[in-house]
């Protein structure tokens, strides 16, 4: 008992030192000058490594500063010392979600919601993850619960719109997006979500009005630029669509989806060599991706490299690398594109009236306007069927394949 009592002054003195140090940097933290704040936390944690709350605060600052992996490492220490620390577990979910570890992030948020069903951060995180994993129906209850807790929140309303948009509930999704914009007229996710639904309904003018506003607010937002490109394509303004896709590529040069969109846009302008150039660059970033291989195969077919197109379109089903002749053909076309050459434009053929099947494919592509080509793997056999023309030796470019790849 005496030892415990003797320890109290030391504990209080230690806490006073920690509080004094944190008070001294409070203004830096308020100004989000995290690079100056973090060294102070690291010094304090080094001196008091058993202080769970101090360690948690440092991990949270690192999360806010974008130091995601460092934040996760320290949050794991917090949870090791105090497994019931829900705030740390919730932040762990946030960090893992930002790192792209969806399954692990979901486990963290599930644990938080199980212990605290109305934890807003965990509800938002779970709904977001399930939407990314195409579990929109599963995401809806979490999003609805969040809206009930914070009915005047633009992020919550927009999230519910996202959950409803992929189901047969477009009207309800639209209402939620509009409600979010009444709360915050500059909330970009709601502007983009509403624009996508308007594109599906072929209301490109209204969609572009929302997207122009979103672009003014976030000019480097690739999702906004993708959606703008699809809206322009709906208006048959291919040049403006290509400009949007070029901006997306400039913002994120390593984004394979931007390259696929750019490839398809260039081909629509008749720049088939440039189409191959961009599709090949996308393939190098995402080798084996089915949508990318469809785009590259169609581009090669348009460039007259039928054998190479056939090899590309069948390589994923064979689970094999390209033939040397295919790689040589791709490099040759890329060289021509780099030198500014283009294939002579062939005489246009009268296109037949699109079938109901091709219309349904176009509708699905428009529904996914602005989405990354990696966000969905279609379960139907349409790409394979449409690729058969090239695989069997026909040189015409299948337009439906092009539209499917653009989604």
Short mmCIF file of C-alpha atoms in Angstrom, two decimals:
data_model
loop_
_atom_site.label_atom_id
_atom_site.label_comp_id
_atom_site.label_asym_id
_atom_site.label_seq_id
_atom_site.Cartn_x
_atom_site.Cartn_y
_atom_site.Cartn_z
CA UNK A 1 0.00 0.00 0.00
CA UNK A 2 2.82 2.34 0.92
CA UNK A 3 4.57 1.66 -2.41
CA UNK A 4 1.38 2.41 -4.32
CA UNK A 5 0.90 5.68 -2.49
CA UNK A 6 4.51 6.63 -3.02
CA UNK A 7 4.04 6.02 -6.77
CA UNK A 8 1.14 8.45 -7.12
CA UNK A 9 3.21 11.66 -7.01
CA UNK A 10 5.57 10.29 -9.62
CA UNK A 11 2.64 9.33 -11.85
CA UNK A 12 1.05 12.73 -11.44
CA UNK A 13 4.36 14.46 -12.13
CA UNK A 14 4.83 12.41 -15.29
CA UNK A 15 1.34 13.27 -16.53
CA UNK A 16 1.95 16.93 -15.82
CA UNK A 17 5.11 16.81 -17.95
CA UNK A 18 3.24 15.10 -20.80
CA UNK A 19 0.39 17.60 -20.62
CA UNK A 20 2.80 20.54 -20.57
CA UNK A 21 4.62 19.23 -23.65
CA UNK A 22 1.35 18.65 -25.52
CA UNK A 23 -0.02 22.06 -24.54
CA UNK A 24 3.14 23.64 -25.98
CA UNK A 25 2.46 22.13 -29.42
CA UNK A 26 -1.34 22.46 -29.38
CA UNK A 27 -1.27 25.43 -31.75
CA UNK A 28 0.88 23.45 -34.22
CA UNK A 29 -1.57 20.57 -34.11
CA UNK A 30 -4.48 22.95 -34.63
CA UNK A 31 -2.74 24.36 -37.71
CA UNK A 32 -2.11 20.79 -38.92
CA UNK A 33 1.66 21.27 -38.88
CA UNK A 34 2.03 17.59 -38.18
CA UNK A 35 5.65 17.32 -39.33
CA UNK A 36 6.57 19.56 -36.41
CA UNK A 37 4.23 17.82 -33.97
CA UNK A 38 5.23 14.20 -34.60
CA UNK A 39 8.85 14.50 -33.34
CA UNK A 40 7.54 15.80 -30.01
CA UNK A 41 5.22 12.81 -29.70
CA UNK A 42 8.02 10.45 -30.63
CA UNK A 43 10.22 11.92 -27.91
CA UNK A 44 7.45 11.57 -25.32
CA UNK A 45 6.64 7.98 -26.36
CA UNK A 46 10.32 7.14 -26.13
CA UNK A 47 10.37 8.37 -22.55
CA UNK A 48 7.00 6.90 -21.55
CA UNK A 49 6.48 3.81 -23.76
CA UNK A 50 3.82 2.33 -21.46
CA UNK A 51 1.45 5.31 -21.81
CA UNK A 52 -1.35 3.89 -23.97
CA UNK A 53 -3.18 7.17 -24.57
CA UNK A 54 0.01 8.97 -25.55
CA UNK A 55 0.81 6.23 -28.04
CA UNK A 56 -2.76 6.37 -29.39
CA UNK A 57 -2.56 10.15 -29.86
CA UNK A 58 0.70 9.83 -31.79
CA UNK A 59 -0.77 7.09 -34.02
CA UNK A 60 -3.79 9.31 -34.71
CA UNK A 61 -1.58 12.27 -35.66
CA UNK A 62 0.36 9.99 -38.02
CA UNK A 63 -2.93 8.84 -39.57
CA UNK A 64 -3.99 12.45 -40.13
CA UNK A 65 -0.58 13.19 -41.64
CA UNK A 66 -0.88 10.31 -44.10
CA UNK A 67 1.80 8.17 -42.46
CA UNK A 68 -0.49 5.17 -42.71
CA UNK A 69 1.90 2.28 -42.18
CA UNK A 70 3.56 3.94 -39.19
CA UNK A 71 0.12 4.65 -37.76
CA UNK A 72 -0.93 1.01 -38.14
CA UNK A 73 2.24 -0.18 -36.41
CA UNK A 74 1.59 2.02 -33.37
CA UNK A 75 -2.14 1.22 -33.28
CA UNK A 76 -1.25 -2.46 -33.11
CA UNK A 77 0.83 -1.70 -30.01
CA UNK A 78 -2.08 0.15 -28.45
CA UNK A 79 -4.46 -2.76 -29.09
CA UNK A 80 -1.91 -5.22 -27.77
CA UNK A 81 -1.74 -3.28 -24.51
CA UNK A 82 -5.47 -2.47 -24.41
CA UNK A 83 -7.62 -4.70 -26.72
CA UNK A 84 -10.86 -2.96 -25.67
CA UNK A 85 -9.62 0.43 -26.99
CA UNK A 86 -12.43 1.01 -29.54
CA UNK A 87 -11.11 4.33 -30.81
CA UNK A 88 -7.78 2.70 -31.66
CA UNK A 89 -9.52 -0.20 -33.38
CA UNK A 90 -11.69 2.20 -35.36
CA UNK A 91 -8.65 4.21 -36.45
CA UNK A 92 -6.98 0.94 -37.38
CA UNK A 93 -9.90 0.32 -39.72
CA UNK A 94 -9.49 3.80 -41.21
CA UNK A 95 -5.78 3.31 -41.86
CA UNK A 96 -6.22 -0.17 -43.36
CA UNK A 97 -9.04 1.11 -45.58
CA UNK A 98 -6.83 3.91 -46.90
CA UNK A 99 -4.06 1.38 -47.53
CA UNK A 100 -6.49 -0.76 -49.53
CA UNK A 101 -6.60 -3.72 -47.14
CA UNK A 102 -10.37 -4.02 -47.28
CA UNK A 103 -10.80 -7.38 -45.56
CA UNK A 104 -8.62 -6.41 -42.60
CA UNK A 105 -10.29 -3.02 -42.34
CA UNK A 106 -13.69 -4.69 -42.35
CA UNK A 107 -12.64 -6.98 -39.49
CA UNK A 108 -11.61 -3.95 -37.44
CA UNK A 109 -14.88 -2.09 -38.07
CA UNK A 110 -16.94 -5.24 -37.44
CA UNK A 111 -15.36 -5.57 -34.01
CA UNK A 112 -16.15 -1.94 -33.20
CA UNK A 113 -19.79 -2.18 -34.32
CA UNK A 114 -20.24 -5.40 -32.36
CA UNK A 115 -19.14 -3.61 -29.19
CA UNK A 116 -20.73 -0.26 -30.03
CA UNK A 117 -23.54 -0.61 -32.66
CA UNK A 118 -23.91 3.15 -33.13
CA UNK A 119 -20.26 4.00 -33.63
CA UNK A 120 -20.46 6.45 -36.51
CA UNK A 121 -16.92 6.04 -37.78
CA UNK A 122 -17.25 2.25 -37.91
CA UNK A 123 -20.68 2.40 -39.59
CA UNK A 124 -19.30 4.74 -42.25
CA UNK A 125 -16.23 2.56 -42.74
CA UNK A 126 -18.22 -0.67 -43.03
CA UNK A 127 -20.66 0.79 -45.58
CA UNK A 128 -17.77 2.23 -47.61
CA UNK A 129 -15.89 -1.07 -47.66
CA UNK A 130 -18.95 -3.12 -48.62
CA UNK A 131 -19.68 -0.73 -51.51
CA UNK A 132 -16.09 -1.10 -52.70
CA UNK A 133 -16.52 -4.89 -52.48
CA UNK A 134 -19.80 -4.61 -54.48
CA UNK A 135 -21.91 -5.57 -51.49
CA UNK A 136 -24.27 -2.63 -51.91
CA UNK A 137 -27.26 -4.45 -50.41
CA UNK A 138 -25.17 -5.32 -47.34
CA UNK A 139 -23.92 -1.74 -47.08
CA UNK A 140 -27.40 -0.22 -47.10
CA UNK A 141 -28.39 -1.07 -43.46
CA UNK A 142 -25.17 0.46 -42.10
CA UNK A 143 -25.64 3.59 -44.22
CA UNK A 144 -29.28 3.91 -43.13
CA UNK A 145 -28.30 3.57 -39.48
CA UNK A 146 -25.74 6.32 -39.98
CA UNK A 147 -28.35 8.62 -41.56
CA UNK A 148 -30.69 7.99 -38.62
CA UNK A 149 -27.91 9.02 -36.24
CA UNK A 150 -26.84 12.10 -38.23
CA UNK A 151 -29.72 12.95 -40.61
CA UNK A 152 -28.25 16.30 -41.65
CA UNK A 153 -24.86 14.94 -42.66
CA UNK A 154 -23.92 15.28 -46.34
CA UNK A 155 -21.38 12.41 -46.15
CA UNK A 156 -23.95 10.08 -44.55
CA UNK A 157 -26.68 10.94 -47.07
CA UNK A 158 -24.29 10.61 -50.00
CA UNK A 159 -23.05 7.26 -48.68
CA UNK A 160 -26.62 5.97 -48.55
CA UNK A 161 -27.03 7.20 -52.13
CA UNK A 162 -23.96 5.19 -53.12
CA UNK A 163 -25.38 2.07 -51.45
CA UNK A 164 -28.69 2.47 -53.28
CA UNK A 165 -27.29 3.47 -56.68
CA UNK A 166 -26.10 -0.01 -57.71
CA UNK A 167 -29.43 -1.64 -56.81
CA UNK A 168 -32.75 -1.06 -58.55
CA UNK A 169 -33.26 2.01 -56.37
CA UNK A 170 -32.02 4.82 -58.56
CA UNK A 171 -34.85 7.16 -57.52
CA UNK A 172 -34.07 6.70 -53.82
CA UNK A 173 -30.36 7.18 -54.52
CA UNK A 174 -31.09 10.41 -56.41
CA UNK A 175 -33.17 11.73 -53.50
CA UNK A 176 -30.34 11.06 -51.07
CA UNK A 177 -27.75 12.75 -53.29
CA UNK A 178 -29.98 15.80 -53.65
CA UNK A 179 -30.60 15.84 -49.89
CA UNK A 180 -26.84 15.75 -49.32
CA UNK A 181 -26.38 18.71 -51.67
CA UNK A 182 -29.07 20.68 -49.84
CA UNK A 183 -27.00 20.25 -46.70
CA UNK A 184 -23.70 20.99 -48.46
CA UNK A 185 -23.93 22.15 -52.06
CA UNK A 186 -20.18 21.66 -52.49
CA UNK A 187 -19.94 18.05 -51.32
CA UNK A 188 -18.07 16.47 -54.25
CA UNK A 189 -19.04 12.76 -53.72
CA UNK A 190 -22.72 13.73 -53.89
CA UNK A 191 -22.15 15.83 -57.02
CA UNK A 192 -20.38 12.91 -58.71
CA UNK A 193 -22.89 10.29 -57.55
CA UNK A 194 -25.83 12.34 -58.82
CA UNK A 195 -24.04 13.02 -62.11
CA UNK A 196 -23.49 9.31 -62.70
CA UNK A 197 -27.20 8.60 -62.30
CA UNK A 198 -28.00 11.46 -64.67
CA UNK A 199 -25.59 9.98 -67.23
CA UNK A 200 -27.46 6.67 -67.00
CA UNK A 201 -30.64 8.57 -67.77
CA UNK A 202 -28.84 10.27 -70.67
CA UNK A 203 -29.19 13.70 -69.07
CA UNK A 204 -25.68 14.74 -69.97
CA UNK A 205 -26.28 18.50 -69.76
CA UNK A 206 -27.43 18.38 -66.13
CA UNK A 207 -24.71 15.85 -65.29
CA UNK A 208 -22.02 18.15 -66.70
CA UNK A 209 -23.37 21.07 -64.67
CA UNK A 210 -22.76 19.10 -61.47
CA UNK A 211 -19.42 17.77 -62.70
CA UNK A 212 -18.17 21.23 -63.69
CA UNK A 213 -18.88 22.36 -60.14
CA UNK A 214 -17.11 19.30 -58.73
CA UNK A 215 -14.15 19.92 -61.03
CA UNK A 216 -13.86 23.53 -59.87
CA UNK A 217 -13.72 22.28 -56.27
CA UNK A 218 -11.37 19.35 -56.92
CA UNK A 219 -9.63 19.80 -60.30
CA UNK A 220 -7.37 16.75 -59.75
CA UNK A 221 -10.15 14.34 -58.77
CA UNK A 222 -9.81 11.48 -61.26
CA UNK A 223 -13.30 10.13 -60.60
CA UNK A 224 -14.75 13.53 -61.56
CA UNK A 225 -12.69 13.56 -64.76
CA UNK A 226 -13.78 10.03 -65.71
CA UNK A 227 -17.43 10.96 -65.27
CA UNK A 228 -16.96 14.15 -67.29
CA UNK A 229 -15.44 12.11 -70.08
CA UNK A 230 -18.41 9.75 -70.19
CA UNK A 231 -20.86 12.66 -70.14
CA UNK A 232 -19.07 14.21 -73.12
CA UNK A 233 -19.14 10.88 -74.95
CA UNK A 234 -22.89 10.80 -74.36
CA UNK A 235 -23.07 14.15 -76.13
CA UNK A 236 -20.80 12.75 -78.89
CA UNK A 237 -18.22 15.36 -77.94
CA UNK A 238 -15.29 12.98 -78.23
CA UNK A 239 -12.61 15.69 -78.24
CA UNK A 240 -13.74 17.04 -74.86
CA UNK A 241 -14.02 13.49 -73.53
CA UNK A 242 -10.42 12.78 -74.53
CA UNK A 243 -9.31 16.02 -72.87
CA UNK A 244 -10.95 14.87 -69.62
CA UNK A 245 -9.26 11.46 -69.83
CA UNK A 246 -5.91 13.14 -70.61
CA UNK A 247 -6.29 15.31 -67.50
CA UNK A 248 -7.05 12.18 -65.45
CA UNK A 249 -3.91 10.55 -66.82
CA UNK A 250 -1.86 13.65 -66.06
CA UNK A 251 -3.15 13.66 -62.46
CA UNK A 252 -2.44 9.95 -61.95
CA UNK A 253 0.07 8.67 -64.53
CA UNK A 254 0.12 5.22 -62.90
CA UNK A 255 -3.67 4.83 -63.04
CA UNK A 256 -4.36 2.03 -65.52
CA UNK A 257 -8.05 2.91 -65.70
CA UNK A 258 -7.19 6.40 -66.93
CA UNK A 259 -5.05 4.88 -69.68
CA UNK A 260 -7.83 2.52 -70.76
CA UNK A 261 -10.31 5.40 -70.95
CA UNK A 262 -7.76 7.44 -72.90
CA UNK A 263 -7.10 4.54 -75.27
CA UNK A 264 -10.77 4.19 -76.10
CA UNK A 265 -11.24 7.93 -76.49
CA UNK A 266 -8.29 8.20 -78.89
CA UNK A 267 -9.67 5.34 -80.97
CA UNK A 268 -13.02 7.09 -81.21
CA UNK A 269 -11.11 10.04 -82.67
CA UNK A 270 -9.58 7.69 -85.22
CA UNK A 271 -6.15 7.67 -83.54
CA UNK A 272 -5.83 3.90 -83.42
CA UNK A 273 -2.05 3.79 -82.96
CA UNK A 274 -2.37 6.13 -79.99
CA UNK A 275 -5.10 3.81 -78.71
CA UNK A 276 -2.66 0.90 -78.76
CA UNK A 277 0.01 3.04 -77.11
CA UNK A 278 -2.17 3.88 -74.10
CA UNK A 279 -3.71 0.41 -73.79
CA UNK A 280 -0.24 -1.17 -73.82
CA UNK A 281 0.85 1.21 -71.05
CA UNK A 282 -2.21 0.15 -69.04
CA UNK A 283 -1.31 -3.51 -69.58
CA UNK A 284 2.18 -2.98 -68.17
CA UNK A 285 0.64 -1.46 -65.05
CA UNK A 286 -1.99 -4.19 -64.67
CA UNK A 287 -0.85 -7.31 -66.53
CA UNK A 288 -3.52 -9.97 -66.67
CA UNK A 289 -6.43 -7.63 -65.96
CA UNK A 290 -9.33 -8.71 -68.15
CA UNK A 291 -10.70 -5.24 -68.92
CA UNK A 292 -7.26 -3.98 -69.87
CA UNK A 293 -6.63 -6.97 -72.14
CA UNK A 294 -9.99 -6.35 -73.85
CA UNK A 295 -9.01 -2.72 -74.49
CA UNK A 296 -5.57 -3.67 -75.79
CA UNK A 297 -6.95 -6.44 -77.99
CA UNK A 298 -9.56 -4.17 -79.52
CA UNK A 299 -6.97 -1.44 -80.11
CA UNK A 300 -4.62 -3.87 -81.87
CA UNK A 301 -7.47 -5.11 -84.03
CA UNK A 302 -8.27 -1.53 -85.01
CA UNK A 303 -4.60 -1.02 -85.88
CA UNK A 304 -4.70 -4.03 -88.21
CA UNK A 305 -2.57 -6.28 -85.96
CA UNK A 306 -5.14 -9.07 -86.00
CA UNK A 307 -2.85 -11.90 -84.92
CA UNK A 308 -1.54 -9.87 -82.00
CA UNK A 309 -5.10 -8.92 -81.02
CA UNK A 310 -6.11 -12.58 -81.06
CA UNK A 311 -3.17 -13.50 -78.86
CA UNK A 312 -3.94 -10.72 -76.36
CA UNK A 313 -7.63 -11.56 -76.14
CA UNK A 314 -6.97 -15.23 -75.51
CA UNK A 315 -3.94 -14.85 -73.23
CA UNK A 316 -6.02 -14.37 -70.07
CA UNK A 317 -8.01 -17.55 -70.69
CA UNK A 318 -4.76 -19.41 -71.45
CA UNK A 319 -3.15 -17.81 -68.40
CA UNK A 320 0.00 -17.29 -70.43
CA UNK A 321 2.31 -14.50 -71.57
CA UNK A 322 2.11 -12.86 -74.98
CA UNK A 323 3.94 -14.40 -77.90
CA UNK A 324 7.16 -12.72 -78.96
CA UNK A 325 5.54 -11.73 -82.24
CA UNK A 326 2.73 -10.02 -80.29
CA UNK A 327 5.13 -8.03 -78.17
CA UNK A 328 7.03 -7.06 -81.31
CA UNK A 329 3.81 -5.90 -82.98
CA UNK A 330 2.86 -3.83 -79.92
CA UNK A 331 6.30 -2.20 -79.84
CA UNK A 332 6.11 -1.43 -83.54
CA UNK A 333 2.74 0.32 -83.19
CA UNK A 334 3.97 2.15 -80.10
CA UNK A 335 6.97 3.41 -82.05
CA UNK A 336 4.72 4.67 -84.85
CA UNK A 337 2.51 6.45 -82.30
CA UNK A 338 5.54 8.07 -80.66
CA UNK A 339 6.68 9.35 -84.06
CA UNK A 340 3.26 10.87 -84.67
CA UNK A 341 2.16 8.42 -87.39
CA UNK A 342 -1.40 7.15 -87.63
CA UNK A 343 -3.13 4.47 -89.62
CA UNK A 344 -4.98 5.79 -92.69
CA UNK A 345 -8.68 6.17 -92.01
CA UNK A 346 -10.72 3.47 -93.69
CA UNK A 347 -14.04 4.15 -95.37
CA UNK A 348 -16.81 4.04 -92.80
CA UNK A 349 -19.26 1.19 -93.03
CA UNK A 350 -22.93 1.67 -92.22
CA UNK A 351 -23.37 0.35 -88.70
CA UNK A 352 -26.28 -2.03 -88.15
CA UNK A 353 -29.01 -1.16 -85.65
CA UNK A 354 -27.72 -2.15 -82.19
CA UNK A 355 -29.32 -5.25 -80.72
CA UNK A 356 -31.02 -5.35 -77.33
CA UNK A 357 -27.97 -7.25 -76.05
CA UNK A 358 -25.55 -4.51 -77.11
CA UNK A 359 -27.87 -1.85 -75.69
CA UNK A 360 -27.83 -3.58 -72.33
CA UNK A 361 -24.04 -3.60 -72.40
CA UNK A 362 -23.99 0.12 -73.17
CA UNK A 363 -26.38 0.77 -70.30
CA UNK A 364 -24.16 -1.11 -67.89
CA UNK A 365 -21.13 0.79 -69.13
CA UNK A 366 -22.86 4.12 -68.61
CA UNK A 367 -24.04 3.03 -65.17
CA UNK A 368 -20.41 2.53 -64.21
CA UNK A 369 -19.34 5.88 -65.70
CA UNK A 370 -16.38 7.25 -63.83
CA UNK A 371 -15.67 3.95 -62.05
CA UNK A 372 -12.24 2.37 -62.24
CA UNK A 373 -12.04 -0.62 -64.56
CA UNK A 374 -10.71 -2.57 -61.56
CA UNK A 375 -13.73 -1.94 -59.34
CA UNK A 376 -15.92 -4.60 -60.95
CA UNK A 377 -15.46 -7.95 -62.56
CA UNK A 378 -18.53 -8.70 -64.72
CA UNK A 379 -20.00 -12.14 -64.29
CA UNK A 380 -21.55 -12.36 -67.75
CA UNK A 381 -19.81 -13.72 -70.82
CA UNK A 382 -20.27 -10.62 -72.96
CA UNK A 383 -16.57 -9.66 -73.29
CA UNK A 384 -15.63 -13.16 -74.42
CA UNK A 385 -18.49 -13.28 -76.91
CA UNK A 386 -17.63 -9.88 -78.33
CA UNK A 387 -13.95 -10.79 -78.56
CA UNK A 388 -14.72 -13.85 -80.68
CA UNK A 389 -14.86 -11.74 -83.86
CA UNK A 390 -11.19 -10.87 -83.47
CA UNK A 391 -10.18 -14.25 -82.08
CA UNK A 392 -11.72 -15.96 -85.11
CA UNK A 393 -9.77 -13.71 -87.46
CA UNK A 394 -12.17 -10.89 -88.24
CA UNK A 395 -10.43 -7.54 -88.39
CA UNK A 396 -13.39 -5.30 -87.53
CA UNK A 397 -13.26 -3.68 -84.10
CA UNK A 398 -16.13 -4.81 -81.86
CA UNK A 399 -17.68 -1.58 -80.52
CA UNK A 400 -19.42 -3.37 -77.68
CA UNK A 401 -16.06 -4.62 -76.44
CA UNK A 402 -14.82 -1.06 -76.51
CA UNK A 403 -17.76 0.18 -74.45
CA UNK A 404 -17.38 -2.67 -71.95
CA UNK A 405 -13.71 -1.91 -71.46
CA UNK A 406 -14.47 1.77 -70.85
CA UNK A 407 -16.54 0.87 -67.81
#
